[in-house]
Short mmCIF file of C-alpha atoms in Angstrom, two decimals:
data_model
loop_
_atom_site.label_atom_id
_atom_site.label_comp_id
_atom_site.label_asym_id
_atom_site.label_seq_id
_atom_site.Cartn_x
_atom_site.Cartn_y
_atom_site.Cartn_z
CA MET A 560 61.08 -22.93 -48.08
CA ALA A 561 62.07 -20.96 -44.98
CA ALA A 562 59.91 -21.23 -41.89
CA ALA A 563 57.13 -18.69 -41.91
CA PRO A 564 56.93 -16.14 -39.11
CA ARG A 565 54.07 -16.78 -36.71
CA LEU A 566 52.33 -13.49 -36.09
CA ARG A 567 48.99 -12.71 -34.49
CA HIS A 568 46.72 -12.61 -37.49
CA PRO A 569 43.14 -13.57 -36.67
CA GLY A 570 40.82 -15.23 -39.11
CA SER A 571 40.98 -17.99 -41.66
CA VAL A 572 41.83 -17.84 -45.35
CA VAL A 573 38.89 -18.73 -47.61
CA ALA A 574 39.26 -19.29 -51.36
CA GLY A 575 36.38 -19.57 -53.78
CA VAL A 576 36.90 -22.20 -56.51
CA ASP A 577 34.84 -22.90 -59.64
CA GLY A 578 37.13 -25.01 -61.81
CA SER A 579 38.59 -22.10 -63.78
CA GLU A 580 42.29 -21.36 -64.17
CA ASP A 581 41.91 -18.00 -62.43
CA ALA A 582 40.20 -19.66 -59.47
CA LEU A 583 43.05 -22.17 -59.23
CA SER A 584 45.53 -19.31 -59.30
CA ALA A 585 43.61 -17.62 -56.49
CA ALA A 586 43.58 -20.84 -54.46
CA LEU A 587 47.36 -21.19 -54.80
CA TRP A 588 47.82 -17.56 -53.72
CA ALA A 589 45.50 -18.22 -50.77
CA ALA A 590 47.55 -21.30 -49.84
CA GLU A 591 50.69 -19.17 -49.71
CA GLU A 592 48.85 -16.68 -47.51
CA ALA A 593 47.62 -19.48 -45.22
CA PHE A 594 51.17 -20.84 -44.97
CA LEU A 595 52.54 -17.44 -43.99
CA ARG A 596 49.81 -17.00 -41.38
CA GLY A 597 50.17 -20.54 -40.07
CA SER A 598 46.46 -21.16 -40.61
CA ALA A 599 44.28 -23.61 -42.51
CA LEU A 600 42.94 -22.95 -46.00
CA PHE A 601 39.21 -23.31 -46.63
CA LEU A 602 38.28 -24.11 -50.23
CA VAL A 603 34.64 -23.27 -50.98
CA HIS A 604 32.61 -24.28 -54.02
CA ALA A 605 29.02 -23.06 -54.22
CA THR A 606 26.46 -24.89 -56.34
CA ASP A 607 23.78 -22.21 -55.85
CA THR A 608 21.14 -24.97 -55.83
CA ASP A 609 19.48 -24.01 -52.56
CA ALA A 610 17.30 -21.23 -53.97
CA LEU A 611 16.88 -23.01 -57.33
CA ALA A 612 15.96 -26.44 -55.95
CA ARG A 613 12.27 -26.06 -56.78
CA TYR A 614 13.11 -25.41 -60.43
CA LEU A 615 15.61 -28.25 -60.89
CA PHE A 616 15.31 -32.00 -61.28
CA GLN A 617 16.98 -34.06 -58.59
CA ALA A 618 19.37 -35.44 -61.22
CA GLN A 619 20.54 -31.88 -61.99
CA ILE A 620 21.14 -31.16 -58.31
CA ASP A 621 23.06 -34.42 -57.89
CA GLU A 622 25.20 -33.63 -60.95
CA SER A 623 25.96 -30.15 -59.63
CA ARG A 624 27.07 -31.61 -56.30
CA ARG A 625 29.20 -34.25 -58.01
CA THR A 626 30.90 -31.63 -60.19
CA GLY A 627 31.49 -29.43 -57.16
CA ARG A 628 33.15 -32.23 -55.23
CA GLU A 629 35.41 -32.99 -58.19
CA ILE A 630 36.45 -29.34 -58.44
CA LEU A 631 37.22 -29.23 -54.73
CA ASP A 632 39.24 -32.46 -54.92
CA ARG A 633 41.29 -31.29 -57.93
CA THR A 634 41.99 -27.91 -56.35
CA ALA A 635 42.96 -29.46 -53.02
CA GLU A 636 45.40 -31.79 -54.79
CA ALA A 637 46.99 -28.85 -56.63
CA VAL A 638 47.28 -26.86 -53.41
CA SER A 639 48.81 -29.77 -51.52
CA ALA A 640 51.37 -30.27 -54.29
CA HIS A 641 52.59 -26.70 -53.77
CA HIS A 642 52.04 -26.44 -50.02
CA PRO A 643 51.87 -29.90 -48.39
CA GLU A 644 52.24 -28.28 -44.96
CA VAL A 645 48.95 -26.36 -45.25
CA THR A 646 45.81 -27.99 -43.89
CA VAL A 647 43.07 -27.85 -46.54
CA VAL A 648 39.38 -27.93 -45.62
CA LYS A 649 36.89 -28.48 -48.46
CA GLU A 650 33.39 -27.06 -48.25
CA LEU A 651 30.59 -27.73 -50.74
CA SER A 652 27.84 -25.18 -50.26
CA GLU A 653 24.41 -24.95 -51.86
CA ARG A 654 24.23 -21.20 -51.20
CA PRO A 655 24.89 -18.54 -53.86
CA PRO A 656 28.68 -18.14 -54.32
CA SER A 657 29.14 -14.74 -52.64
CA GLU A 658 26.92 -15.72 -49.73
CA ALA A 659 28.80 -18.99 -49.29
CA LEU A 660 32.15 -17.19 -49.18
CA ARG A 661 30.94 -14.61 -46.68
CA HIS A 662 29.49 -17.37 -44.49
CA ALA A 663 32.76 -19.34 -44.56
CA ALA A 664 34.81 -16.25 -43.69
CA ALA A 665 32.53 -15.39 -40.74
CA LEU A 666 33.62 -12.24 -38.91
CA THR A 667 37.39 -12.26 -39.36
CA GLY A 668 38.32 -14.42 -42.35
CA THR A 669 39.97 -13.19 -45.53
CA ILE A 670 38.23 -14.13 -48.79
CA VAL A 671 40.34 -14.81 -51.88
CA VAL A 672 38.80 -14.94 -55.36
CA GLY A 673 40.02 -15.00 -58.93
CA HIS A 674 39.65 -12.05 -61.23
CA ARG A 675 37.54 -13.64 -63.95
CA GLY A 676 36.22 -17.09 -63.09
CA ARG A 677 34.26 -19.21 -65.55
CA GLY A 678 32.09 -16.36 -66.79
CA GLY A 679 34.53 -14.99 -69.38
CA PHE A 680 33.76 -11.40 -70.33
CA ALA A 681 30.57 -11.49 -68.25
CA SER A 682 32.70 -11.86 -65.14
CA LEU A 683 33.92 -8.30 -65.63
CA LEU A 684 30.43 -7.05 -64.86
CA LEU A 685 29.25 -6.15 -61.38
CA GLY A 686 27.24 -9.37 -61.17
CA SER A 687 30.34 -11.58 -61.20
CA VAL A 688 31.23 -13.52 -58.08
CA GLY A 689 34.49 -11.67 -57.45
CA LEU A 690 33.09 -8.18 -57.78
CA ARG A 691 29.88 -9.01 -55.96
CA THR A 692 31.86 -10.48 -53.07
CA ALA A 693 34.15 -7.46 -52.96
CA ALA A 694 31.15 -5.14 -52.94
CA THR A 695 29.28 -6.90 -50.11
CA ALA A 696 31.81 -8.53 -47.77
CA SER A 697 32.44 -7.08 -44.32
CA THR A 698 35.87 -8.75 -44.11
CA PRO A 699 38.95 -8.34 -46.34
CA VAL A 700 38.69 -9.61 -49.91
CA VAL A 701 41.69 -10.35 -52.12
CA VAL A 702 41.12 -10.36 -55.88
CA VAL A 703 43.98 -12.24 -57.53
CA ARG A 704 44.80 -11.02 -60.99
CA GLY A 705 46.64 -13.23 -63.47
CA HIS A 706 48.39 -16.47 -62.62
CA ALA A 707 49.74 -15.78 -59.15
CA GLY A 708 50.31 -19.28 -57.88
CA THR A 709 54.00 -18.77 -57.10
CA GLU A 710 55.67 -16.58 -54.54
CA HIS A 711 55.91 -13.02 -55.87
CA PRO A 712 58.58 -10.89 -54.16
CA GLY A 713 58.09 -7.18 -53.84
CA VAL A 714 56.98 -4.52 -51.44
CA VAL A 715 53.52 -4.47 -49.94
CA LEU A 716 51.84 -1.36 -51.31
CA ALA A 717 49.08 0.46 -49.42
CA GLY A 718 47.02 3.11 -51.15
CA MET A 719 46.14 5.86 -48.68
CA ARG A 720 43.67 8.71 -48.85
CA ASP A 721 42.89 9.96 -45.34
CA ASP A 722 42.87 9.06 -41.64
CA HIS A 723 40.05 6.58 -42.16
CA ASP A 724 42.51 4.32 -43.99
CA LEU A 725 44.45 3.46 -40.83
CA GLY A 726 42.79 0.03 -40.76
CA CYS A 727 43.88 -0.54 -44.34
CA ALA A 728 47.44 0.48 -43.44
CA ARG A 729 47.45 -1.93 -40.48
CA ALA A 730 46.33 -4.79 -42.71
CA ALA A 731 49.10 -3.92 -45.16
CA ALA A 732 51.64 -3.82 -42.32
CA HIS A 733 50.67 -7.35 -41.28
CA GLU A 734 51.09 -8.52 -44.88
CA ALA A 735 54.52 -6.89 -45.08
CA LEU A 736 55.67 -8.56 -41.87
CA LEU A 737 54.40 -11.95 -43.02
CA ARG A 738 56.27 -11.59 -46.31
CA ARG A 739 59.34 -9.99 -44.72
CA GLN A 740 59.12 -7.12 -47.17
CA PRO A 741 58.99 -3.34 -46.72
CA LEU A 742 55.66 -1.53 -46.54
CA ARG A 743 55.19 1.33 -48.97
CA LEU A 744 52.50 3.86 -48.10
CA LEU A 745 51.47 5.73 -51.22
CA HIS A 746 49.29 8.78 -50.66
CA VAL A 747 47.80 10.03 -53.92
CA TRP A 748 45.59 13.07 -54.29
CA ARG A 749 43.99 14.28 -57.45
CA THR A 750 45.22 17.50 -59.04
CA ALA A 751 42.24 17.97 -61.38
CA TRP A 752 38.60 17.00 -61.55
CA PRO A 753 37.09 15.30 -64.59
CA SER A 754 35.07 17.47 -66.91
CA GLY A 755 31.45 17.66 -65.83
CA GLU A 756 32.01 16.39 -62.28
CA ARG A 757 29.68 18.14 -59.89
CA THR A 758 31.86 18.03 -56.80
CA VAL A 759 33.68 21.32 -56.34
CA PRO A 760 36.72 21.39 -54.03
CA ARG A 761 36.06 23.58 -51.00
CA GLU A 762 39.76 24.11 -50.28
CA ARG A 763 42.60 25.60 -52.26
CA PRO A 764 45.08 23.06 -53.73
CA CYS A 765 47.78 24.08 -51.25
CA ASP A 766 45.42 23.54 -48.32
CA GLN A 767 44.42 20.14 -49.68
CA ALA A 768 48.07 19.13 -50.07
CA ALA A 769 48.79 20.16 -46.48
CA ASP A 770 45.84 18.09 -45.22
CA HIS A 771 47.07 15.04 -47.13
CA VAL A 772 50.61 15.43 -45.78
CA ARG A 773 49.33 15.72 -42.20
CA ALA A 774 47.13 12.63 -42.59
CA GLN A 775 50.02 10.66 -44.05
CA SER A 776 52.34 11.73 -41.23
CA ARG A 777 49.81 10.73 -38.56
CA THR A 778 49.26 7.30 -40.11
CA THR A 779 52.97 6.68 -40.59
CA GLY A 780 53.72 7.66 -36.99
CA LEU A 781 51.08 5.34 -35.59
CA LEU A 782 52.29 2.44 -37.71
CA ARG A 783 55.91 2.92 -36.67
CA GLU A 784 54.86 2.81 -33.04
CA GLU A 785 52.77 -0.33 -33.55
CA PHE A 786 55.23 -2.09 -35.90
CA PRO A 787 58.72 -0.96 -34.79
CA ASP A 788 60.52 -3.74 -36.71
CA LEU A 789 58.84 -2.98 -40.03
CA LYS A 790 60.56 -0.92 -42.69
CA ILE A 791 58.04 1.70 -43.84
CA GLU A 792 58.48 3.84 -46.93
CA THR A 793 56.15 6.78 -47.51
CA GLU A 794 55.45 8.79 -50.61
CA GLY A 795 52.91 11.46 -51.47
CA VAL A 796 52.15 12.29 -55.09
CA LYS A 797 49.76 14.54 -56.98
CA ASN A 798 48.22 12.99 -60.04
CA PRO A 799 45.17 13.71 -62.19
CA SER A 800 44.27 10.01 -61.91
CA VAL A 801 44.39 8.36 -58.49
CA PRO A 802 43.79 4.84 -59.84
CA GLY A 803 46.31 5.44 -62.61
CA ALA A 804 49.04 6.28 -60.09
CA LEU A 805 48.22 3.23 -57.95
CA VAL A 806 48.11 0.90 -60.95
CA GLU A 807 51.53 2.10 -62.09
CA ALA A 808 52.96 1.66 -58.58
CA SER A 809 51.54 -1.88 -58.39
CA ARG A 810 54.05 -3.06 -61.01
CA ASP A 811 56.65 -3.59 -58.28
CA ALA A 812 54.30 -4.79 -55.54
CA ALA A 813 53.53 -8.25 -54.16
CA VAL A 814 50.07 -7.08 -53.15
CA LEU A 815 48.18 -3.78 -53.22
CA VAL A 816 46.08 -3.07 -50.12
CA VAL A 817 43.38 -0.41 -50.30
CA GLY A 818 40.31 0.59 -48.37
CA GLY A 819 37.27 -0.87 -50.11
CA ARG A 820 34.92 2.05 -50.68
CA ARG A 821 31.35 1.49 -51.70
CA GLY A 822 28.30 3.55 -52.51
CA PRO A 823 24.58 2.81 -52.81
CA ARG A 824 23.26 1.94 -56.25
CA TYR A 825 19.84 1.06 -57.59
CA LEU A 826 20.75 -2.64 -57.61
CA GLY A 827 22.50 -2.73 -54.24
CA PRO A 828 26.05 -1.95 -53.02
CA ALA A 829 28.64 -1.12 -55.65
CA LEU A 830 32.37 -0.53 -55.62
CA GLY A 831 33.77 2.97 -55.97
CA ARG A 832 35.28 3.98 -59.28
CA THR A 833 38.86 3.92 -58.01
CA THR A 834 38.43 0.50 -56.40
CA LEU A 835 36.84 -0.93 -59.52
CA ALA A 836 39.63 0.45 -61.72
CA LEU A 837 42.26 -1.19 -59.51
CA LEU A 838 40.51 -4.57 -59.68
CA GLN A 839 40.49 -4.32 -63.47
CA HIS A 840 44.01 -3.00 -64.11
CA ALA A 841 46.39 -3.57 -61.17
CA HIS A 842 49.52 -5.62 -61.87
CA CYS A 843 49.30 -7.61 -58.62
CA PRO A 844 46.65 -9.07 -56.31
CA VAL A 845 44.45 -6.39 -54.72
CA GLU A 846 43.29 -6.67 -51.11
CA LEU A 847 40.21 -4.63 -50.22
CA VAL A 848 39.83 -3.81 -46.53
CA PRO A 849 36.32 -2.56 -45.69
CA ARG A 850 36.51 0.83 -44.05
CA HIS A 851 33.94 -0.18 -41.42
CA GLY A 852 34.74 -3.88 -41.17
CA PRO A 853 35.86 -5.70 -38.00
CA GLY A 854 39.22 -4.47 -36.75
CA HIS A 855 39.28 -1.48 -39.08
CA GLY A 856 40.23 1.45 -36.92
CA SER A 857 40.76 5.13 -37.63
CA THR A 858 42.42 8.05 -35.96
CA SER A 859 39.27 10.11 -35.91
#
């Protein structure tokens, strides 16, 4: 394998593992990311026994710890077989899984999780580890779909909406440089509103299109100044389905980077509809960059 470029990319790479095939796939993707960054890989398994200790027998807690250590050991061996040059750090936590991952990532780490995990169909619900982590983390979260343990060539795709996505575009630019691939900025705006939606556009379609074009031009200009050696492709499209357009574009991408948008819900933070659709249907790993997370800038 060719030597990886060494770029300034703060933060560690943290992968959550639970013994499932999807978690192993995510760990292998995270190992590739750690190799490209020249950083260590932190494998985290959470037993979630801290809060439940009063309800469990000591033998149950000991068994959970033993199983967790075995999962960490097996995953570390698989990672080392693919990337012997990557330093692997194993962490067994008794916190809830999402909390353990956020704690390991600290302020600047990138969290990598599998799409499904051990929960089967239940993992598609908001309560799953991957979706809960994506909905609550203040640092980037990558949700790896499918079996992505091998290097996947292709452009780095960034889904853009407005000036507030500059931080997302910067993260995508770093990924493109690490992978030595072009960056494709895809700006999608909706041409129609679903039946029954209450939000009424305050601008005419032509005015909205002009605003999107201006925002895309500003972001592209700033990126070309900051990353002069990076090949940047830009495209603006109108589509009745924003997630549909991004999902289709993800077929040829190594990773899709988007701004992770959230809204308040009765049971706590939740992902926006577009973000959730991408996590369920994209054809490549999806990296969510919090719009107000550390290092996430904007032009406004």
